[in-house]
XYZ file of N, CA and C in Angstrom:
696
model
N 17.145 17.876 1.678
C 16.063 18.296 0.786
C 15.198 17.110 0.388
N 13.919 17.359 0.216
C 13.018 16.291 -0.204
C 13.279 15.949 -1.662
N 13.031 14.714 -2.062
C 13.248 14.326 -3.454
C 12.269 15.004 -4.390
N 12.649 15.065 -5.661
C 11.757 15.661 -6.654
C 10.548 14.760 -6.863
N 9.443 15.347 -7.298
C 8.247 14.547 -7.525
C 7.365 14.531 -6.290
N 6.211 13.907 -6.432
C 5.267 13.881 -5.326
C 4.540 12.550 -5.302
N 4.465 11.950 -4.120
C 3.733 10.708 -3.951
C 2.253 11.017 -3.743
N 1.385 10.164 -4.292
C -0.051 10.326 -4.046
C -0.318 10.172 -2.554
N -0.956 11.172 -1.970
C -1.226 11.134 -0.538
C -0.167 11.840 0.290
N 0.970 12.187 -0.310
C 2.038 12.854 0.427
C 1.869 14.362 0.296
N 1.722 15.042 1.406
C 1.549 16.484 1.393
C 2.901 17.170 1.350
N 2.983 18.256 0.592
C 4.231 19.008 0.545
C 4.461 19.759 1.845
N 3.354 20.024 2.576
C 3.463 20.654 3.892
C 2.859 19.700 4.930
N 3.711 19.164 5.789
C 3.226 18.211 6.787
C 2.233 18.879 7.742
N 1.237 18.132 8.153
C 0.330 18.589 9.191
C 0.950 18.141 10.503
N 1.589 19.055 11.196
C 2.339 18.666 12.388
C 1.403 18.491 13.579
N 0.712 17.365 13.614
C -0.216 17.071 14.709
C 0.077 15.694 15.270
N 1.368 15.352 15.360
C 1.739 14.028 15.842
C 1.192 13.717 17.231
N 1.248 14.632 18.214
C 0.698 14.303 19.538
C -0.772 13.912 19.477
N -1.567 14.643 18.675
C -2.988 14.325 18.527
C -3.166 12.974 17.864
N -2.399 12.723 16.805
C -2.493 11.465 16.081
C -2.085 10.303 16.985
N -0.982 10.473 17.733
C -0.512 9.431 18.634
C -1.552 9.119 19.701
N -2.037 10.157 20.382
C -2.953 9.929 21.495
C -4.248 9.287 21.028
N -4.796 9.777 19.896
C -6.043 9.214 19.397
C -5.910 7.760 19.002
N -4.843 7.424 18.271
C -4.632 6.039 17.825
C -4.337 5.127 19.000
N -3.580 5.605 19.962
C -3.254 4.789 21.131
C -4.508 4.462 21.928
N -5.386 5.442 22.101
C -6.630 5.198 22.839
C -7.465 4.133 22.133
N -7.577 4.231 20.794
C -8.385 3.275 20.040
C -7.795 1.867 20.052
N -6.466 1.774 20.057
C -5.823 0.451 20.011
C -5.488 -0.103 21.384
N -5.679 0.693 22.426
C -5.318 0.266 23.786
C -5.944 -1.063 24.205
N -7.224 -1.337 23.867
C -7.812 -2.615 24.290
C -7.108 -3.845 23.719
N -6.314 -3.648 22.648
C -5.664 -4.789 22.005
C -4.210 -4.982 22.455
N -3.658 -3.994 23.133
C -2.235 -4.047 23.466
C -1.977 -4.666 24.836
N -0.989 -5.554 24.860
C -0.561 -6.160 26.126
C 0.765 -5.581 26.586
N 1.744 -5.512 25.672
C 3.059 -5.018 26.084
C 3.870 -4.524 24.892
N 4.794 -3.637 25.200
C 5.768 -3.136 24.237
C 7.114 -3.133 24.942
N 8.046 -3.916 24.448
C 9.333 -4.063 25.128
C 10.494 -3.882 24.157
N 11.619 -3.397 24.682
C 12.850 -3.327 23.903
C 13.055 -2.053 23.122
N 12.266 -1.007 23.365
C 12.421 0.226 22.586
C 13.773 0.898 22.839
N 14.440 0.527 23.935
C 15.774 1.077 24.182
C 16.802 0.537 23.187
N 16.414 -0.462 22.387
C 17.299 -0.987 21.343
C 17.326 -0.096 20.094
N 16.410 0.855 20.006
C 16.352 1.733 18.837
C 17.426 2.804 18.971
N 18.365 2.878 18.032
C 19.469 3.844 18.142
C 19.008 5.279 17.975
N 19.873 6.200 18.357
C 19.524 7.620 18.349
C 19.414 8.199 16.938
N 20.231 7.756 16.008
C 20.237 8.337 14.668
C 19.234 7.697 13.735
N 19.527 7.800 12.452
C 18.663 7.205 11.450
C 18.698 5.686 11.515
N 17.559 5.066 11.318
C 17.484 3.599 11.310
C 16.192 3.164 10.631
N 16.138 1.881 10.303
C 14.936 1.283 9.723
C 14.350 0.322 10.750
N 13.078 0.484 11.048
C 12.371 -0.456 11.918
C 11.604 -1.411 11.014
N 11.889 -2.703 11.116
C 11.288 -3.697 10.223
C 10.555 -4.761 11.039
N 9.283 -4.971 10.724
C 8.457 -5.893 11.510
C 7.682 -6.854 10.620
N 7.197 -7.926 11.225
C 6.273 -8.833 10.537
C 4.920 -8.152 10.394
N 4.107 -8.654 9.463
C 2.849 -7.976 9.129
C 1.719 -8.992 9.013
N 0.847 -9.005 10.045
C -0.259 -9.962 10.070
C -1.627 -9.307 10.134
N -1.675 -7.979 10.369
C -2.960 -7.328 10.580
C -2.875 -5.847 10.225
N -4.045 -5.235 9.973
C -4.081 -3.805 9.681
C -3.659 -2.967 10.883
N -3.667 -3.550 12.059
C -3.286 -2.797 13.254
C -1.767 -2.663 13.399
N -1.014 -3.429 12.608
C 0.453 -3.396 12.714
C 1.025 -2.023 12.382
N 0.469 -1.362 11.359
C 0.944 -0.039 10.972
C 0.780 0.980 12.087
N -0.438 1.100 12.675
C -0.605 2.008 13.815
C 0.302 1.674 14.996
N 0.544 0.387 15.214
C 1.442 0.006 16.305
C 2.839 0.536 16.045
N 3.318 0.357 14.814
C 4.668 0.803 14.482
C 4.764 2.324 14.535
N 3.790 3.000 13.927
C 3.858 4.450 13.830
C 3.612 5.138 15.162
N 2.574 4.712 15.883
C 2.181 5.442 17.083
C 2.739 4.875 18.383
N 2.602 3.581 18.611
C 3.071 3.024 19.878
C 4.590 3.112 19.995
N 5.293 2.668 18.962
C 6.756 2.740 19.012
C 7.200 4.199 18.922
N 6.589 4.973 18.029
C 6.952 6.372 17.884
C 6.759 7.159 19.172
N 5.615 6.960 19.828
C 5.340 7.678 21.073
C 6.289 7.235 22.185
N 6.638 5.949 22.206
C 7.515 5.429 23.263
C 8.907 6.046 23.208
N 9.358 6.388 22.003
C 10.708 6.959 21.858
C 10.663 8.450 21.525
N 9.443 9.009 21.476
C 9.246 10.441 21.183
C 9.894 10.852 19.864
N 9.710 10.018 18.848
C 10.239 10.313 17.520
C 9.220 9.888 16.471
N 9.232 10.568 15.329
C 8.354 10.184 14.227
C 8.900 8.932 13.551
N 8.020 7.979 13.270
C 8.372 6.786 12.506
C 7.643 6.892 11.167
N 8.397 7.098 10.101
C 7.809 7.288 8.776
C 7.521 5.916 8.162
N 6.392 5.353 8.536
C 6.032 4.016 8.088
C 5.579 4.033 6.631
N 5.984 3.019 5.878
C 5.561 2.875 4.485
C 4.231 2.125 4.454
N 3.238 2.709 3.783
C 1.894 2.132 3.758
C 1.351 2.120 2.341
N 0.452 1.184 2.063
C -0.197 1.149 0.758
C -1.019 2.423 0.530
N -0.914 2.985 -0.667
C -1.549 4.270 -0.989
C -3.067 4.214 -0.886
N -3.673 3.027 -1.022
C -5.134 2.907 -0.938
C -5.663 3.425 0.395
N -4.833 3.309 1.434
C -5.265 3.755 2.756
C -5.481 5.263 2.802
N -4.943 6.008 1.822
C -5.063 7.465 1.796
C -6.334 7.934 1.076
N -7.140 7.018 0.570
C -8.304 7.409 -0.226
C -9.368 8.136 0.593
N -9.592 7.702 1.842
C -10.602 8.334 2.689
C -10.021 9.596 3.321
N -10.797 10.669 3.348
C -10.275 11.967 3.807
C -9.740 11.907 5.232
N -10.460 11.179 6.122
C -10.015 11.148 7.515
C -8.720 10.360 7.657
N -8.673 9.201 6.992
C -7.454 8.395 7.061
C -6.290 9.130 6.414
N -6.590 9.874 5.338
C -5.543 10.649 4.684
C -4.956 11.678 5.657
N -5.840 12.334 6.430
C -5.368 13.299 7.420
C -4.542 12.623 8.509
N -5.033 11.488 8.994
C -4.317 10.759 10.051
C -2.938 10.322 9.565
N -2.897 9.746 8.356
C -1.633 9.226 7.832
C -0.659 10.352 7.502
N -1.189 11.457 6.954
C -0.305 12.589 6.680
C 0.256 13.176 7.971
N -0.589 13.286 8.994
C -0.124 13.852 10.252
C 0.894 12.936 10.914
N 0.814 11.636 10.604
C 1.809 10.696 11.100
C 3.019 10.575 10.204
N 3.041 11.387 9.130
C 4.148 11.403 8.182
C 4.436 10.012 7.608
N 3.336 9.327 7.256
C 3.410 8.004 6.642
C 3.736 8.160 5.155
N 4.544 7.245 4.611
C 4.955 7.293 3.204
C 4.065 6.353 2.395
N 3.279 6.863 1.438
C 2.413 5.990 0.643
C 3.166 5.269 -0.477
N 2.683 4.098 -0.821
C 3.262 3.314 -1.914
C 2.143 2.664 -2.707
N 2.136 2.878 -4.008
C 1.165 2.223 -4.883
C 1.764 0.918 -5.388
N 1.196 -0.184 -4.965
C 1.714 -1.495 -5.361
C 1.616 -1.671 -6.876
N 2.697 -2.162 -7.482
C 2.709 -2.393 -8.920
C 3.035 -1.166 -9.740
N 3.284 -0.037 -9.090
C 3.603 1.211 -9.781
C 5.085 1.500 -9.583
N 5.880 1.298 -10.612
C 7.335 1.441 -10.477
C 7.739 2.878 -10.146
N 7.025 3.863 -10.699
C 7.337 5.261 -10.410
C 7.086 5.575 -8.934
N 5.960 5.054 -8.404
C 5.637 5.254 -6.993
C 6.675 4.576 -6.109
N 7.115 3.383 -6.526
C 8.121 2.655 -5.752
C 9.434 3.427 -5.708
N 9.852 3.952 -6.827
C 11.106 4.709 -6.876
C 11.027 5.967 -6.029
N 9.876 6.643 -6.086
C 9.713 7.869 -5.314
C 9.638 7.567 -3.819
N 8.983 6.458 -3.475
C 8.934 6.033 -2.082
C 10.347 5.804 -1.555
N 11.182 5.121 -2.353
C 12.561 4.865 -1.958
C 13.322 6.172 -1.771
N 13.072 7.134 -2.642
C 13.737 8.428 -2.527
C 13.353 9.140 -1.234
N 12.048 9.117 -0.914
C 11.600 9.739 0.328
C 12.208 9.016 1.535
N 12.171 7.698 1.521
C 12.695 6.922 2.649
C 14.182 7.189 2.859
N 14.940 7.157 1.771
C 16.383 7.409 1.855
C 16.644 8.828 2.344
N 15.817 9.783 1.879
C 15.968 11.169 2.317
C 15.764 11.295 3.821
N 14.731 10.636 4.342
C 14.488 10.649 5.795
C 15.664 10.026 6.548
N 16.146 8.895 6.076
C 17.229 8.182 6.758
C 18.511 9.001 6.780
N 18.810 9.661 5.668
C 20.026 10.473 5.604
C 19.949 11.695 6.512
N 18.719 12.065 6.887
C 18.548 13.182 7.810
C 18.479 12.699 9.262
N 18.813 11.421 9.485
C 18.845 10.893 10.841
C 17.497 10.513 11.398
N 16.494 10.288 10.520
C 15.154 9.944 10.976
C 14.899 8.438 10.836
N 13.696 8.024 11.232
C 13.338 6.599 11.260
C 12.324 6.281 10.171
N 12.555 5.189 9.470
C 11.605 4.680 8.489
C 11.119 3.312 8.965
N 9.819 3.124 8.954
C 9.237 1.843 9.344
C 8.764 1.078 8.124
N 9.017 -0.222 8.101
C 8.685 -1.012 6.917
C 8.283 -2.432 7.307
N 7.439 -3.038 6.488
C 7.068 -4.448 6.634
C 7.703 -5.197 5.459
N 8.830 -5.848 5.674
C 9.597 -6.449 4.565
C 8.870 -7.545 3.789
N 7.788 -8.091 4.368
C 7.045 -9.124 3.645
C 6.277 -8.539 2.465
N 6.000 -7.241 2.512
C 5.283 -6.602 1.413
C 3.778 -6.709 1.522
N 3.286 -7.831 1.957
C 1.850 -8.055 2.155
C 1.630 -8.725 3.502
N 0.369 -8.683 3.975
C 0.063 -9.339 5.240
C 0.158 -10.852 5.105
N 0.697 -11.489 6.131
C 0.718 -12.952 6.168
C -0.576 -13.470 6.807
N -0.663 -14.778 6.993
C -1.889 -15.377 7.519
C -1.862 -15.578 9.031
N -0.866 -14.992 9.690
C -0.759 -15.146 11.132
C -0.185 -16.474 11.573
N 0.188 -17.316 10.595
C 0.731 -18.643 10.915
C 2.193 -18.775 10.537
N 2.589 -18.121 9.458
C 3.994 -18.130 9.068
C 4.319 -16.862 8.286
N 5.581 -16.490 8.323
C 6.016 -15.286 7.628
C 6.017 -15.502 6.120
N 5.756 -14.445 5.380
C 5.972 -14.477 3.945
C 7.469 -14.307 3.671
N 7.865 -14.606 2.466
C 9.259 -14.409 2.070
C 9.590 -12.922 2.097
N 10.671 -12.566 2.779
C 11.067 -11.163 2.900
C 11.610 -10.635 1.569
N 11.261 -9.405 1.245
C 11.776 -8.757 0.046
C 13.054 -7.997 0.384
N 13.826 -7.656 -0.638
C 15.152 -7.095 -0.387
C 15.190 -5.569 -0.297
N 14.026 -4.901 -0.402
C 13.996 -3.445 -0.364
C 14.559 -2.861 0.923
N 14.305 -3.525 2.043
C 14.816 -3.042 3.332
C 16.333 -3.049 3.342
N 16.914 -4.151 2.858
C 18.375 -4.266 2.815
C 18.983 -3.226 1.888
N 18.374 -3.010 0.727
C 18.896 -2.030 -0.226
C 18.854 -0.615 0.354
N 17.778 -0.308 1.061
C 17.622 0.989 1.695
C 18.711 1.196 2.761
N 18.955 0.126 3.527
C 19.955 0.199 4.591
C 21.360 0.357 4.025
N 21.675 -0.376 2.959
C 23.010 -0.286 2.378
C 23.235 1.052 1.680
N 22.190 1.607 1.114
C 22.298 2.909 0.458
C 22.663 4.001 1.460
N 22.176 3.863 2.693
C 22.363 4.905 3.700
C 23.327 4.509 4.821
N 23.607 3.201 4.970
C 24.497 2.730 6.025
C 23.862 2.682 7.403
N 22.525 2.784 7.471
C 21.856 2.784 8.784
C 21.571 1.353 9.250
N 21.432 1.149 10.560
C 21.078 -0.178 11.062
C 19.607 -0.494 10.838
N 19.300 -1.785 10.858
C 17.917 -2.246 10.772
C 17.530 -2.805 12.141
N 16.427 -2.324 12.678
C 15.949 -2.798 13.983
C 14.807 -3.786 13.746
N 15.012 -5.074 14.015
C 13.941 -6.060 13.808
C 12.901 -5.990 14.925
N 11.644 -6.167 14.561
C 10.551 -6.109 15.534
C 9.626 -7.299 15.323
N 9.223 -7.910 16.412
C 8.251 -8.989 16.354
C 6.922 -8.530 16.932
N 5.848 -8.620 16.134
C 4.506 -8.278 16.606
C 3.732 -9.592 16.759
N 3.400 -9.921 17.981
C 2.742 -11.201 18.269
C 1.244 -11.027 18.494
N 0.463 -11.930 17.920
C -0.990 -12.045 18.141
C -1.827 -10.974 17.455
N -1.258 -10.181 16.561
C -2.085 -9.148 15.920
C -3.140 -9.771 14.995
N -2.816 -10.891 14.365
C -3.806 -11.578 13.531
C -4.967 -12.075 14.385
N -4.646 -12.614 15.558
C -5.700 -13.121 16.450
C -6.575 -11.979 16.958
N -5.973 -10.813 17.221
C -6.735 -9.686 17.762
C -7.569 -8.993 16.697
N -7.018 -8.838 15.502
C -7.729 -8.127 14.443
C -7.477 -8.800 13.095
N -8.098 -9.960 12.861
C -7.896 -10.674 11.594
C -8.502 -9.918 10.421
N -7.870 -10.026 9.275
C -8.303 -9.315 8.078
C -9.716 -9.741 7.680
N -10.607 -8.757 7.505
C -11.961 -9.022 7.052
C -12.900 -9.583 8.102
N -12.470 -9.612 9.361
C -13.311 -10.141 10.433
C -13.401 -9.136 11.574
N -14.312 -9.403 12.505
C -14.477 -8.500 13.633
C -13.295 -8.622 14.591
N -12.903 -7.502 15.217
C -11.818 -7.552 16.207
C -12.193 -8.455 17.381
N -11.188 -9.072 17.959
C -11.385 -9.945 19.116
C -10.707 -9.291 20.316
N -11.531 -8.692 21.172
C -10.995 -7.886 22.263
C -10.308 -8.705 23.350
N -10.515 -10.012 23.358
C -9.867 -10.841 24.369
C -8.426 -11.191 24.025
N -8.023 -10.932 22.785
C -6.667 -11.256 22.345
C -5.786 -10.023 22.485
N -4.620 -10.178 23.083
C -3.752 -9.029 23.340
C -2.438 -9.155 22.570
N -1.970 -8.038 22.088
C -0.795 -7.989 21.215
C 0.469 -7.665 22.003
N 1.527 -8.403 21.711
C 2.834 -8.145 22.303
C 3.782 -7.670 21.206
N 4.547 -6.633 21.504
C 5.520 -6.090 20.555
C 6.904 -6.156 21.187
N 7.835 -6.792 20.492
C 9.197 -6.959 21.006
C 10.176 -6.354 20.013
N 10.918 -5.356 20.465
C 11.918 -4.695 19.631
C 13.277 -5.344 19.907
N 13.907 -5.847 18.847
C 15.175 -6.557 19.005
C 16.391 -5.669 18.841
N 17.554 -6.278 19.005
C 18.821 -5.577 18.829
C 19.007 -5.210 17.357
N 19.580 -4.045 17.078
C 19.755 -3.620 15.682
C 20.778 -4.465 14.928
N 20.546 -4.597 13.642
C 21.476 -5.287 12.741
C 22.381 -4.241 12.108
N 23.667 -4.376 12.297
C 24.634 -3.434 11.735
C 24.839 -3.738 10.248
N 24.521 -2.789 9.404
C 24.656 -2.999 7.948
C 25.818 -2.218 7.346
N 26.604 -1.540 8.192
C 27.686 -0.703 7.646
C 28.749 -1.503 6.882
N 29.097 -2.754 7.297
C 30.076 -3.513 6.493
C 29.589 -3.764 5.068
N 28.319 -4.150 4.936
C 27.764 -4.377 3.596
C 27.595 -3.068 2.834
N 27.285 -1.973 3.558
C 27.105 -0.677 2.899
C 28.403 -0.199 2.245
N 29.531 -0.464 2.897
C 30.826 -0.060 2.334
C 31.106 -0.816 1.044
N 30.746 -2.100 1.018
C 30.951 -2.914 -0.182
C 29.937 -2.568 -1.271
N 28.730 -2.221 -0.837
C 27.623 -1.956 -1.759
C 27.968 -0.869 -2.772
N 28.599 0.196 -2.328
C 28.870 1.330 -3.206
C 30.005 1.057 -4.198
N 30.714 -0.046 -3.986
C 31.795 -0.426 -4.907
C 31.438 -1.654 -5.741
N 30.270 -2.240 -5.446
C 29.902 -3.520 -6.048
C 29.122 -3.354 -7.351
N 29.129 -4.426 -8.156
C 28.289 -4.441 -9.352
C 26.903 -4.961 -8.963
N 26.009 -5.072 -9.923
C 24.623 -5.442 -9.632
C 24.501 -6.841 -9.024
N 25.318 -7.774 -9.491
C 25.271 -9.142 -8.956
C 25.734 -9.160 -7.507
N 26.823 -8.474 -7.217
C 27.349 -8.423 -5.856
C 26.383 -7.703 -4.920
N 25.734 -6.675 -5.419
C 24.756 -5.961 -4.600
C 23.592 -6.870 -4.220
N 23.175 -7.671 -5.187
C 22.083 -8.614 -4.921
C 22.487 -9.629 -3.859
N 23.721 -10.094 -3.913
C 24.220 -11.056 -2.919
C 24.281 -10.434 -1.530
N 24.718 -9.181 -1.458
C 24.769 -8.479 -0.174
C 23.359 -8.283 0.385
N 22.398 -7.975 -0.496
C 21.015 -7.788 -0.066
C 20.439 -9.084 0.498
N 20.743 -10.197 -0.146
C 20.273 -11.506 0.330
C 20.844 -11.806 1.706
N 22.112 -11.492 1.900
C 22.775 -11.733 3.183
C 22.060 -11.006 4.323
N 21.768 -9.732 4.111
C 21.084 -8.952 5.134
C 19.637 -9.410 5.308
N 18.960 -9.657 4.203
C 17.556 -10.064 4.247
C 17.379 -11.384 4.979
N 18.281 -12.338 4.761
C 18.203 -13.626 5.454
C 18.369 -13.452 6.964
N 19.325 -12.608 7.358
C 19.524 -12.356 8.790
C 18.305 -11.669 9.388
N 17.755 -10.700 8.670
C 16.576 -9.990 9.148
C 15.389 -10.936 9.305
N 15.192 -11.819 8.337
C 14.083 -12.773 8.393
C 14.205 -13.677 9.608
N 15.404 -14.145 9.892
C 15.617 -15.014 11.053
C 15.335 -14.275 12.352
N 15.769 -13.023 12.428
C 15.565 -12.245 13.650
C 14.074 -11.944 13.875
N 13.369 -11.571 12.794
C 11.938 -11.294 12.926
C 11.182 -12.571 13.281
N 11.609 -13.698 12.727
C 10.977 -14.974 13.050
C 11.117 -15.295 14.542
N 12.297 -15.084 15.084
C 12.528 -15.330 16.509
C 11.666 -14.417 17.379
N 11.612 -13.140 17.021
C 10.895 -12.163 17.829
C 9.374 -12.326 17.733
N 8.891 -12.689 16.552
C 7.441 -12.805 16.339
C 6.890 -14.173 16.724
N 7.767 -15.175 16.788
C 7.321 -16.540 17.062
C 6.711 -17.214 15.850
N 6.843 -16.599 14.676
C 6.295 -17.169 13.439
C 7.405 -17.837 12.638
N 7.164 -19.024 12.109
C 8.205 -19.688 11.300
C 8.443 -18.969 9.988
N 9.632 -19.172 9.443
C 9.979 -18.579 8.159
C 9.183 -19.217 7.032
N 8.970 -18.461 5.989
C 8.262 -18.979 4.823
C 9.035 -20.135 4.208
N 8.300 -21.141 3.769
C 8.931 -22.289 3.108
C 9.124 -21.958 1.637
N 10.368 -22.031 1.215
C 10.697 -21.707 -0.176
C 10.468 -22.932 -1.061
């Protein structure tokens, strides 16, 4: 069952037009794509796909390119501002994207409820653990929401490296059609050992378990994306 409450931009009745959404977005982004590899690493059941975030094109890549390659919906978490325009709202709803209002604790809690609900039903949630776009030169510090989501449900996290998206479509600048994007899907991170401890742990222990998973995820995304880790 879906969680109580409603996210801004989230329709109670999905517009089931994923093939149309996939094909249209793929055609528009095709000039920027070079390769997509490793999708066979995505497990059959519920999982979290976590990638670096350098450009606005990263979301469509995660939702449509990876989703179409495995013939499954990827419920990517996106900033709610993207739902303001009617056309984008239709596209994002048809892609079953989960909106999040930054700085809104109620929206964050509801987003987590929707994500956990999808995962418990054996579906895929896509997330950018950095929270915001980086500068294409180094990763931002990863947040622990991905780890908490994984431990709550016991699902694996699939790290993904998106290379050259900043060069192809830098924020606030014109797209550069000569730059091509490579997407590499890595081996999944098994979070079930930490998930078993998580449900018996206190808040301090849970935080330590989240750090453990987040650090491993950051290292894996750094390797796959070719971007160095954020300097603390």
